[in-house]
Every structure is written in C-alpha cells, then in structure tokens.
PDB file of C-alpha atoms and ligand atoms in Angstrom:
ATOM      1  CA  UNK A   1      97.703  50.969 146.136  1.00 33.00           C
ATOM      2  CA  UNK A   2      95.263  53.443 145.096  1.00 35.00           C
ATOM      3  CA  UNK A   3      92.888  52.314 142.315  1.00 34.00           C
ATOM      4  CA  UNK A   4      92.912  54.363 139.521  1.00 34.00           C
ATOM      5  CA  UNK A   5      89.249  55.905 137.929  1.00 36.00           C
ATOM      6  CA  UNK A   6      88.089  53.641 135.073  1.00 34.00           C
ATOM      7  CA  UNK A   7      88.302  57.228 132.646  1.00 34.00           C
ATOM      8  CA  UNK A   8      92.509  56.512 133.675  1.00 33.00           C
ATOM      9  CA  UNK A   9      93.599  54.144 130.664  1.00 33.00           C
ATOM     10  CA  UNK A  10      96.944  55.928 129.835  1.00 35.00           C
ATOM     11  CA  UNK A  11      98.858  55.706 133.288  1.00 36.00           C
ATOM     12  CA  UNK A  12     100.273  59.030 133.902  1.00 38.00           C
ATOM     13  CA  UNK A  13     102.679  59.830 136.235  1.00 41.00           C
ATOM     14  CA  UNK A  14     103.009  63.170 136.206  1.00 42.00           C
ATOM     15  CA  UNK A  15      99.570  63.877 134.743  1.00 49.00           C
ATOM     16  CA  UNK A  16      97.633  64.684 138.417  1.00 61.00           C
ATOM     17  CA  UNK A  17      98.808  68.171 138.441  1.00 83.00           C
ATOM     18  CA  UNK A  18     100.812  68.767 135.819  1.00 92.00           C
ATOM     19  CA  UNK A  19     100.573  72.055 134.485  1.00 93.00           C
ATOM     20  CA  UNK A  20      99.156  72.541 130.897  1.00 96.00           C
ATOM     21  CA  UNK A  21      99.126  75.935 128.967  1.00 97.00           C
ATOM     22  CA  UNK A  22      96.772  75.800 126.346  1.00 98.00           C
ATOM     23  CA  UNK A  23      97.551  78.561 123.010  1.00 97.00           C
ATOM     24  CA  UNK A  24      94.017  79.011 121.310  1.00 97.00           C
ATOM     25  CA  UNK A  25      91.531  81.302 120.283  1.00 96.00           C
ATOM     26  CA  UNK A  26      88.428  79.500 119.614  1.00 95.00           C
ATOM     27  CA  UNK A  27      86.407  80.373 122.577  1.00 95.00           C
ATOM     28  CA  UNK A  28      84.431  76.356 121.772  1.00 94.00           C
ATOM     29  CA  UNK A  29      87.599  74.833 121.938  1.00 94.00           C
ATOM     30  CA  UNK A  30      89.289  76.463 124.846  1.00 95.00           C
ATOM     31  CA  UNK A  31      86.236  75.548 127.360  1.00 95.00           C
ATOM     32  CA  UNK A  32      86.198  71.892 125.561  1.00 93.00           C
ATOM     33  CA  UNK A  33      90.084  71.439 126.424  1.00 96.00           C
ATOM     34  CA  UNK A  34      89.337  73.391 129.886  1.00 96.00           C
ATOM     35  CA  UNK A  35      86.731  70.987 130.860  1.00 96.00           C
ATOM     36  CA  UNK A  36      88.736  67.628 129.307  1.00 95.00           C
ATOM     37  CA  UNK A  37      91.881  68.370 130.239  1.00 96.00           C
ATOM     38  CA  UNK A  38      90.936  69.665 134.543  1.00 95.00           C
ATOM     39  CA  UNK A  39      88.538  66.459 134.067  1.00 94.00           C
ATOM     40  CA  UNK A  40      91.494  64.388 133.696  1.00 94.00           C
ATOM     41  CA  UNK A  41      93.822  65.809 136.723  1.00 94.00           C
ATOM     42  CA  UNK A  42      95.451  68.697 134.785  1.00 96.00           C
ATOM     43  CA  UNK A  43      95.921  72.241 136.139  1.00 94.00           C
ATOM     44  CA  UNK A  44      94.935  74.384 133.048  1.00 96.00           C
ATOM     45  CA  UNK A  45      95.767  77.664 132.152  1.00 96.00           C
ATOM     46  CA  UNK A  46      94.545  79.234 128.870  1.00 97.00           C
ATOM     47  CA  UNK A  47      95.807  82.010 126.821  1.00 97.00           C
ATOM     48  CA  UNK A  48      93.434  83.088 123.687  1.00 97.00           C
ATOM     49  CA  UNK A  49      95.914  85.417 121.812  1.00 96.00           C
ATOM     50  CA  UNK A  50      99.098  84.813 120.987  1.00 97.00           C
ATOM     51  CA  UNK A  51     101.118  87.537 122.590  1.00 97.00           C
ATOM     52  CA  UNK A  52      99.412  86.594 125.960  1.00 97.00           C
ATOM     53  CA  UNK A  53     100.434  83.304 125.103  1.00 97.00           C
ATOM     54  CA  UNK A  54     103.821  83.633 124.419  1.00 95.00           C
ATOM     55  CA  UNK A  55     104.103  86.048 127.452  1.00 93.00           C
ATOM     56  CA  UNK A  56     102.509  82.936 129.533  1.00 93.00           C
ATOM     57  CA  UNK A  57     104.755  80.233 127.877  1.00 91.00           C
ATOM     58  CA  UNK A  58     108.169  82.639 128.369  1.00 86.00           C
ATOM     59  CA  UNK A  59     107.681  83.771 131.722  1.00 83.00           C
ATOM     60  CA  UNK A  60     105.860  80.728 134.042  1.00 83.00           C
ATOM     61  CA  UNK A  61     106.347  77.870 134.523  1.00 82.00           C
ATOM     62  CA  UNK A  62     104.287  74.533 132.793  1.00 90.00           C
ATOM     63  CA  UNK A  63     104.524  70.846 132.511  1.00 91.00           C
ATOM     64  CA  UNK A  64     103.120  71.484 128.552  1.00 95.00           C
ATOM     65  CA  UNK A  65     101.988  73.405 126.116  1.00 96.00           C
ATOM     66  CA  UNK A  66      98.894  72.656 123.824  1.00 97.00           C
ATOM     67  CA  UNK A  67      99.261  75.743 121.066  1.00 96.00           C
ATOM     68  CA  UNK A  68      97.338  76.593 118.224  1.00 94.00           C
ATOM     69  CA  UNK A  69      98.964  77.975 115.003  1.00 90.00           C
ATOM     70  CA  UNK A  70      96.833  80.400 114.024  1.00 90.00           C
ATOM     71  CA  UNK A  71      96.211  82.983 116.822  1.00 94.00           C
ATOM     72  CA  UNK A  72      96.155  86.621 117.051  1.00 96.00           C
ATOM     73  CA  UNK A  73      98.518  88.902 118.171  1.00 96.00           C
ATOM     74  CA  UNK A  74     101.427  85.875 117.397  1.00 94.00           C
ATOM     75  CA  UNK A  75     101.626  83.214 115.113  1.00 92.00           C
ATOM     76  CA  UNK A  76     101.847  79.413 116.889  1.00 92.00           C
ATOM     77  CA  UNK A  77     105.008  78.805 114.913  1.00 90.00           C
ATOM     78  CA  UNK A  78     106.258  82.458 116.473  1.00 92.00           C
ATOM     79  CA  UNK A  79     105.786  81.458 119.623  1.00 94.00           C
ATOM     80  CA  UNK A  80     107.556  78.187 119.330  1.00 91.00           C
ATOM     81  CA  UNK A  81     110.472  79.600 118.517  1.00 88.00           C
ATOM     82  CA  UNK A  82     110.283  82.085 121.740  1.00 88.00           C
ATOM     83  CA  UNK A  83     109.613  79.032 124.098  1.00 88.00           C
ATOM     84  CA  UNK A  84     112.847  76.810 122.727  1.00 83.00           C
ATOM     85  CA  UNK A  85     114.980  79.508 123.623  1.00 78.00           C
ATOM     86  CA  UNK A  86     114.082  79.696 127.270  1.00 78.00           C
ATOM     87  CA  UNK A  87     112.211  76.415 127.543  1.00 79.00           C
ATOM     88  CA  UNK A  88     113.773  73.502 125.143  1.00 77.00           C
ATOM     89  CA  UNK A  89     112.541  70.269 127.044  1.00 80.00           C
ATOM     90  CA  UNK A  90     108.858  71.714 127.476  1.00 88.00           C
ATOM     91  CA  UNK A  91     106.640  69.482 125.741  1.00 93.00           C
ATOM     92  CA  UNK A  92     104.313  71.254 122.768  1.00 94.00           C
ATOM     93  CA  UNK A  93     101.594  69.797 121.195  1.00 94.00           C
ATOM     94  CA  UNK A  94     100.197  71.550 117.916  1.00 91.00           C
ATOM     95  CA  UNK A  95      96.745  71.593 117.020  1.00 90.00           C
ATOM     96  CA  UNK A  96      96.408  72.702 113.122  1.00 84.00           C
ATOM     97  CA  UNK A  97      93.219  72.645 110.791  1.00 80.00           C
ATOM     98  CA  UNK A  98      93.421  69.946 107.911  1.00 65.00           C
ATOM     99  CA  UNK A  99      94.809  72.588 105.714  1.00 67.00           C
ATOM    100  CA  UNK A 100      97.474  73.911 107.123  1.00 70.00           C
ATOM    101  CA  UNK A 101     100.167  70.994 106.785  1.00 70.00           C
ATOM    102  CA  UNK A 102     102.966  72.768 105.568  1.00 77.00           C
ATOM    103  CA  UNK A 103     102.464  75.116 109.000  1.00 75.00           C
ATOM    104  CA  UNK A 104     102.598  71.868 110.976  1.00 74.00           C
ATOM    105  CA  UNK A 105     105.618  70.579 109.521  1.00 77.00           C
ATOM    106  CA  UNK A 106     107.366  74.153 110.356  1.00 80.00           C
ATOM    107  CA  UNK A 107     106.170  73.363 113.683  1.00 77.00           C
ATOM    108  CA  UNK A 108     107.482  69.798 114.274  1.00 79.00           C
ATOM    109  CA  UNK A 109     110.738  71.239 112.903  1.00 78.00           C
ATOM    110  CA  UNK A 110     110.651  74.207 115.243  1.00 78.00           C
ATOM    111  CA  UNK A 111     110.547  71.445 118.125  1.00 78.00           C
ATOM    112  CA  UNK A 112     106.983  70.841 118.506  1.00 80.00           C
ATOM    113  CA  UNK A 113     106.966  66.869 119.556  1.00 83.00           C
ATOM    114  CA  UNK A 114     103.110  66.339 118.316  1.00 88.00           C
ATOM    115  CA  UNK A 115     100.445  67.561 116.256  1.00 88.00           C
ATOM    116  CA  UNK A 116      96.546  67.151 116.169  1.00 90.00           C
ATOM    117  CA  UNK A 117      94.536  67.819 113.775  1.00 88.00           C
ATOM    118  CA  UNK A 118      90.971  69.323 114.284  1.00 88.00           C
ATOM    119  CA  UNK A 119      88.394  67.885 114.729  1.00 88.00           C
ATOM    120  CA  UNK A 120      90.129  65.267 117.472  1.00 91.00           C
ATOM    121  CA  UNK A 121      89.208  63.981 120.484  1.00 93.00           C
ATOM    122  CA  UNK A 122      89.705  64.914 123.588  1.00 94.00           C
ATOM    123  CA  UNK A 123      91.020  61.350 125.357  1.00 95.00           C
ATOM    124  CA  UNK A 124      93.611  61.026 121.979  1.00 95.00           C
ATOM    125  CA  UNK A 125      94.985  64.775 123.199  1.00 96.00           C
ATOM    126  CA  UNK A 126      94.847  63.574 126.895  1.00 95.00           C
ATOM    127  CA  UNK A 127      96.737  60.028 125.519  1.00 95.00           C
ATOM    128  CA  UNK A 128      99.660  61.842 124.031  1.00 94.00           C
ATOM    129  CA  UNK A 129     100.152  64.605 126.446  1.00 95.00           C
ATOM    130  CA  UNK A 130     100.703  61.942 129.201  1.00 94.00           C
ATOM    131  CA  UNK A 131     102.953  59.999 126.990  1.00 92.00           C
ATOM    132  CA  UNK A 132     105.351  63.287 126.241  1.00 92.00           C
ATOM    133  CA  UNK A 133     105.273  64.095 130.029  1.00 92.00           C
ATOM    134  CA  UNK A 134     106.408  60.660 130.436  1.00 90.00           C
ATOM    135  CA  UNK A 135     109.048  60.976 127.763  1.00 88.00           C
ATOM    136  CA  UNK A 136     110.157  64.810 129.229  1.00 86.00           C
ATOM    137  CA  UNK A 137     110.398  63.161 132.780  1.00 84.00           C
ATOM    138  CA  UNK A 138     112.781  60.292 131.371  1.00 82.00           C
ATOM    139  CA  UNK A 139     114.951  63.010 129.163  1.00 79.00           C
ATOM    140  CA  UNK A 140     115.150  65.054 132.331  1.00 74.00           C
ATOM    141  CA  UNK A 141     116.143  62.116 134.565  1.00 75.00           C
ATOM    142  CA  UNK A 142     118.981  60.252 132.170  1.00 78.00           C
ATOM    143  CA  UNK A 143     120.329  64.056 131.258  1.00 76.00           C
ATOM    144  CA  UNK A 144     123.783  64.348 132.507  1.00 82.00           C
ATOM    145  CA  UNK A 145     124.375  67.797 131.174  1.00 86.00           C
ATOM    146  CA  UNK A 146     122.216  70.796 131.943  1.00 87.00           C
ATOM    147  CA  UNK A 147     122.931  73.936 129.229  1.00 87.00           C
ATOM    148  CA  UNK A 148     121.380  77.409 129.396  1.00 86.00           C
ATOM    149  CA  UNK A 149     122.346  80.847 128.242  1.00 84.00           C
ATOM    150  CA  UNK A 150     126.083  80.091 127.190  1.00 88.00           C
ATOM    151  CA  UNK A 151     126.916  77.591 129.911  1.00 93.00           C
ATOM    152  CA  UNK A 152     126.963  74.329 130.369  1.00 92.00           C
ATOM    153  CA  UNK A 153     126.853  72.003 133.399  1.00 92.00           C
ATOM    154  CA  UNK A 154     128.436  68.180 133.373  1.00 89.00           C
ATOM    155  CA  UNK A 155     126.287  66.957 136.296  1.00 85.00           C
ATOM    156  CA  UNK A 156     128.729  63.749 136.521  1.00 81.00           C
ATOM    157  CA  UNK A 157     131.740  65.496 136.826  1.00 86.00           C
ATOM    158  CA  UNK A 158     130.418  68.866 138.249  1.00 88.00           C
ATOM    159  CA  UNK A 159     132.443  70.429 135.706  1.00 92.00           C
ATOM    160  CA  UNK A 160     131.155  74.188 134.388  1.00 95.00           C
ATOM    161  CA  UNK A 161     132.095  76.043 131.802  1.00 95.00           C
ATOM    162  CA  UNK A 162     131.116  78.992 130.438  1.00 94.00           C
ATOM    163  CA  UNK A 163     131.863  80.068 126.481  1.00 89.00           C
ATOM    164  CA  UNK A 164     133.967  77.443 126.420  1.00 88.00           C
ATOM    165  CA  UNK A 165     135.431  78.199 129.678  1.00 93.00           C
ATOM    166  CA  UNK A 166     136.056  76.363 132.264  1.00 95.00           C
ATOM    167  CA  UNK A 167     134.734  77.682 136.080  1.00 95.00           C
ATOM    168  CA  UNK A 168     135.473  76.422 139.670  1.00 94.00           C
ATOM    169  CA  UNK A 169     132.368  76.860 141.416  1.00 94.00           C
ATOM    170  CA  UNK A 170     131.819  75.513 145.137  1.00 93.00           C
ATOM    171  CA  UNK A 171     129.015  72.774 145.562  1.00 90.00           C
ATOM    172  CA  UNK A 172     126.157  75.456 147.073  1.00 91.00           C
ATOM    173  CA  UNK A 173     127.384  77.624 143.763  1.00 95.00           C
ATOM    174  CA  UNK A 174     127.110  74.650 141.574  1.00 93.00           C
ATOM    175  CA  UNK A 175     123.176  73.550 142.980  1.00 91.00           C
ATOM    176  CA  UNK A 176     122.002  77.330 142.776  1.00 94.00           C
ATOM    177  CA  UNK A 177     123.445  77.387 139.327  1.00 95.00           C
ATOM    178  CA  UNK A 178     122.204  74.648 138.054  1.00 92.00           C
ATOM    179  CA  UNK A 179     118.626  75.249 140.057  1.00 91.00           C
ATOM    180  CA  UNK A 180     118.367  78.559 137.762  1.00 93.00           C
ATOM    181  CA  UNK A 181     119.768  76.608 134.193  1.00 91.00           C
ATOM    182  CA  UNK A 182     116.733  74.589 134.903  1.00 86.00           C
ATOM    183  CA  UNK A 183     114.298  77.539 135.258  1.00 86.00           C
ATOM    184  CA  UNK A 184     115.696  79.329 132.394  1.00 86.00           C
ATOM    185  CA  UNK A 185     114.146  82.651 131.903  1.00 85.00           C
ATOM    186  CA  UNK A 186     111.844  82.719 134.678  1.00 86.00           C
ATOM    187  CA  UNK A 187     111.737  85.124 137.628  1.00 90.00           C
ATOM    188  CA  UNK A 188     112.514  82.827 140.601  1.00 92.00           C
ATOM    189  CA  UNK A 189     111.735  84.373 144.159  1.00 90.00           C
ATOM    190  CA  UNK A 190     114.209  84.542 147.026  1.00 90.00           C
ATOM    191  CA  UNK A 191     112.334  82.157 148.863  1.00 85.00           C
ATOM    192  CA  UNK A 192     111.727  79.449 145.625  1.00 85.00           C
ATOM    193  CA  UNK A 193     115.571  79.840 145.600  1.00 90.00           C
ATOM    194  CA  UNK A 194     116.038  78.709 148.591  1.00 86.00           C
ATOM    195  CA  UNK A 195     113.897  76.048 149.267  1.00 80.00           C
ATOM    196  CA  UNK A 196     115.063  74.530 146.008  1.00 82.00           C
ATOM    197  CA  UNK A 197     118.841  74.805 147.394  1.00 86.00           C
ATOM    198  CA  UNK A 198     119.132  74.936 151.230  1.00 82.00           C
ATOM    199  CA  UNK A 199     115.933  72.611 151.163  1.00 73.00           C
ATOM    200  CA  UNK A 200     114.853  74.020 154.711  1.00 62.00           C
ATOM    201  CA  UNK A 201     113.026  76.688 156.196  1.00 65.00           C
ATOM    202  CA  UNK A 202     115.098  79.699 156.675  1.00 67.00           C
ATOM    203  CA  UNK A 203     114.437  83.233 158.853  1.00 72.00           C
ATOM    204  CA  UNK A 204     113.173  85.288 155.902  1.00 68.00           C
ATOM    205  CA  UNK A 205     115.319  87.905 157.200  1.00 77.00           C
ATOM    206  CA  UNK A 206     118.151  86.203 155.772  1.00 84.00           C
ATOM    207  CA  UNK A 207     120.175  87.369 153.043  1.00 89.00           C
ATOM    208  CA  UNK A 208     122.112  83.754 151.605  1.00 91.00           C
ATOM    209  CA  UNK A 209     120.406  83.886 148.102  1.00 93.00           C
ATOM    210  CA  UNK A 210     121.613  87.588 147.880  1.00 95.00           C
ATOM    211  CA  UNK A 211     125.266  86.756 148.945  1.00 96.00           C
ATOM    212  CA  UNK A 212     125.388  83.644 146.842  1.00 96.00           C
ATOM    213  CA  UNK A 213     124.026  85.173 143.239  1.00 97.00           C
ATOM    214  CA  UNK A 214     127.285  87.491 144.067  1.00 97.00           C
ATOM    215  CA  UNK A 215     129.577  84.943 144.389  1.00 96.00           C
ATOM    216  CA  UNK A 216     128.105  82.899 141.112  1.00 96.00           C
ATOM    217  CA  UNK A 217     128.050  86.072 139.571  1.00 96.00           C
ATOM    218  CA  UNK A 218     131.416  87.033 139.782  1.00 96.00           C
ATOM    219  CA  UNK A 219     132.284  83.785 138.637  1.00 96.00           C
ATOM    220  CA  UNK A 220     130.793  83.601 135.906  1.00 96.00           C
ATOM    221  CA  UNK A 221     131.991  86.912 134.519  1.00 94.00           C
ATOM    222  CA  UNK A 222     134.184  86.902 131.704  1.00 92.00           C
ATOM    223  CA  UNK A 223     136.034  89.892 130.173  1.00 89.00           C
ATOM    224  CA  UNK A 224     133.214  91.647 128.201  1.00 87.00           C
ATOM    225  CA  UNK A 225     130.535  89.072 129.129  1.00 89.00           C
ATOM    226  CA  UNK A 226     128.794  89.872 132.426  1.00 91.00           C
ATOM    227  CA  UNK A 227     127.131  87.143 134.276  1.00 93.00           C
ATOM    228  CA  UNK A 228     123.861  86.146 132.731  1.00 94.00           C
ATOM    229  CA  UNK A 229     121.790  86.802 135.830  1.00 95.00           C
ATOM    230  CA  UNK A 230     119.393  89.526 135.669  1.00 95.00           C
ATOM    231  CA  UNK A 231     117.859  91.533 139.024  1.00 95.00           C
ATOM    232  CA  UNK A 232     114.241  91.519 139.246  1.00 92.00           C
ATOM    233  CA  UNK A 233     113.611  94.052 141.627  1.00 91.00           C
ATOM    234  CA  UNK A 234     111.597  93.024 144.783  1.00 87.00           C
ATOM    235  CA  UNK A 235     110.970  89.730 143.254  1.00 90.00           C
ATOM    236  CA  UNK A 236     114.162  88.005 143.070  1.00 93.00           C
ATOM    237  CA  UNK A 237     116.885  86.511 140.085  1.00 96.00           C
ATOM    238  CA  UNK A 238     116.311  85.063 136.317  1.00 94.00           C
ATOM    239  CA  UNK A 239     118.981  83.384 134.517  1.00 94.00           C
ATOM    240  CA  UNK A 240     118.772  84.298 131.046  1.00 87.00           C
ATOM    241  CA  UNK A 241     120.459  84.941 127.622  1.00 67.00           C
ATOM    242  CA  UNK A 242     123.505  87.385 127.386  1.00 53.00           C
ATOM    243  CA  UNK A 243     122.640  90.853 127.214  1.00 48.00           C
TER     244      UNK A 243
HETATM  245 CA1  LIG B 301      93.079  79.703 115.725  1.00 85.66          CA
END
C-alpha cells in the first residue's frame, strides 16, 4: 500500500488526476486555486470569462467544475444552465461573494451541488470537491439507466427507447450508444470511439466506427426525427440534442 502525503486528509479516489475546470475572473484567485488545486493532484484548467468558460465546460471533458457567478462575457448561473443540458452528473461548485445569496440559491437550484463563499480556504474547496467526485463516482456506478438527447438506455435490461419508442439495437450498437449518451455533447474521435468499444488496438485504416454510427443511426431515426448524431468533419461523432 502506498502511503498517502500527510497534506492527504480527505481520501480521494478519483482526486489524482481528476480534471477540474475552474470559471473565474479574478486573476488572485485563479493562480491561488491553480497552485492549491495542481498541489493537491488535480489537472486544472482555467477559463477567466464566461463565454470561454462555458465553451470549455460544453465542449471537453472534466471531472468538475469550480465556477464563479459573476464573470464576463456569461453569467455563472448562465452557464449552469448550458452545462446540465449536455453534462447533468458533472459536479459544480459555486463560489459567490457574501452578498450575492439570492444568486447562490439560483445556482443550487440550477444543479450546482455546493457553494463557497469568499474568502475560503483552499483545503475546505479541496475537502468538498473530493467528496462530490466521490458522490458522482457512486451515482455513476449504482445508475441503471443512462438518458441523453431524447433516449433512454435500461442498462439491466438493455432495453432502448427513443421518444418513447422502443429500439432493437445489437450489443456493439447498444455499447457505442451508450459510450456517446455518456459523452453527451462532446466531439469524440474515431479512435476514442473505438478504444472505448472494441477495447483493442485496431489498423487505423479501418472504417468500423463509420459503419456502425450508420447502423445506430438508422435506428434511431424516427419519422421526422433524424438520429441525434451530428458529423464533425475530420474529427469524428457527437451525440447531442435534436436538431
Ligand atoms: Ca467574478
């Protein structure tokens, strides 16, 4: 057993590595969050407007977010909103001046799961950010149904339906479906596609993803409703809301 740094009171799981977006635009604060939070085994990434932010939290993928409410370019509570739509297990942690408590309630009701207040402490942030990537990892374990876009996956009974409807979807369909539900609204590659399916190296010639996005996206065309899978070209697939 590795020993664990005396700094390590909170055991953390997930927190050597886990990715952290952090949403502010006090230049003090981000490099006091960028030190604490890479100090403590996080892999940081900071946005100091809003619309960069939201872009950030939208588009990549993080463990996290740590998100200011007042920013430029898009309010805190703004971007909250954007993120549940393609991201509604990410963990969000506001920080709000003393002042602004009616923003803060908006926020825990737009799904934030925590708040801080400034001034706080660095090791209280670190604390409760471990303790919601603990609770995300548990949601995302015990979750027996995975829903994105308008469908919705039993992962018990590999049952999928789609507005309602039910699909009949063969068991590489089913993992590359439910691979891209879990990546909502993200650009995945060919080749993050397949490792995450196949599992093993392919020849990078090989065209599988390509054949297998057509099959899952004829079958999940309805009458009027097109498959929610979007072409990104010379990048790869996202799985996002109805056009
Ligand atoms: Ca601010």
């Amino acid at each position: 057993m590795q020993r664990r740094s005396s700094g390590d009171l909170v055991p953390g799981p997930r927190a050597d590595g886990a990715r952290i977006l952090v949403v502010e635009d006090e230049p003090g604060i981000i490099d006091f969050l960028e030190r604490g939070l890479s100090g403590a085994g996080f892999d940081v990434r900071c946005a100091q407007d809003g619309i960069e932010g939201e872009r950030l939290a939208t588009t990549e993928s993080f463990d996290a977010m740590v998100l200011d409410l007042l920013l430029p370019g898009r309010s805190g509570l703004e971007i909250m909103q954007a993120v549940r739509r393609v991201r509604p297990l990410m963990p969000v942690i506001i920080l709000s001046a003393l002042g602004e408590l009616d923003d803060r309630l908006s926020g825990l009701e737009a799904g934030a799961v925590d708040y801080m207040v400034k001034p706080f402490s660095v090791a209280e942030l670190i604390a409760r950010l471990r303790a919601q990537l603990r609770a995300a990892a548990h949601t995302l374990a015990s979750t027996t149904t995975v829903s994105a876009a308008d469908i919705e996956v039993d992962l018990i009974t590999r049952r999928v339906k789609r507005a309602g409807k039910q699909l009949h979807l063969s068991a590489t369909e089913l993992e590359l479906l439910v691979f891209m539900m879990r990546n909502v609204g993200q650009v995945l590659s060919r080749e993050q596609i397949l490792s995450a399916v196949w599992g093993y190296e392919h020849d990078p010639e090989t065209n599988i993803v390509d054949v297998y996005i057509g099959y899952l996206r004829r079958k999940l065309a309805l009458p009027e409703r097109p498959a929610p899978i979007q072409t990104v070209r010379s990048v790869g697939y996202r799985l996002g809301a109805v056009a």
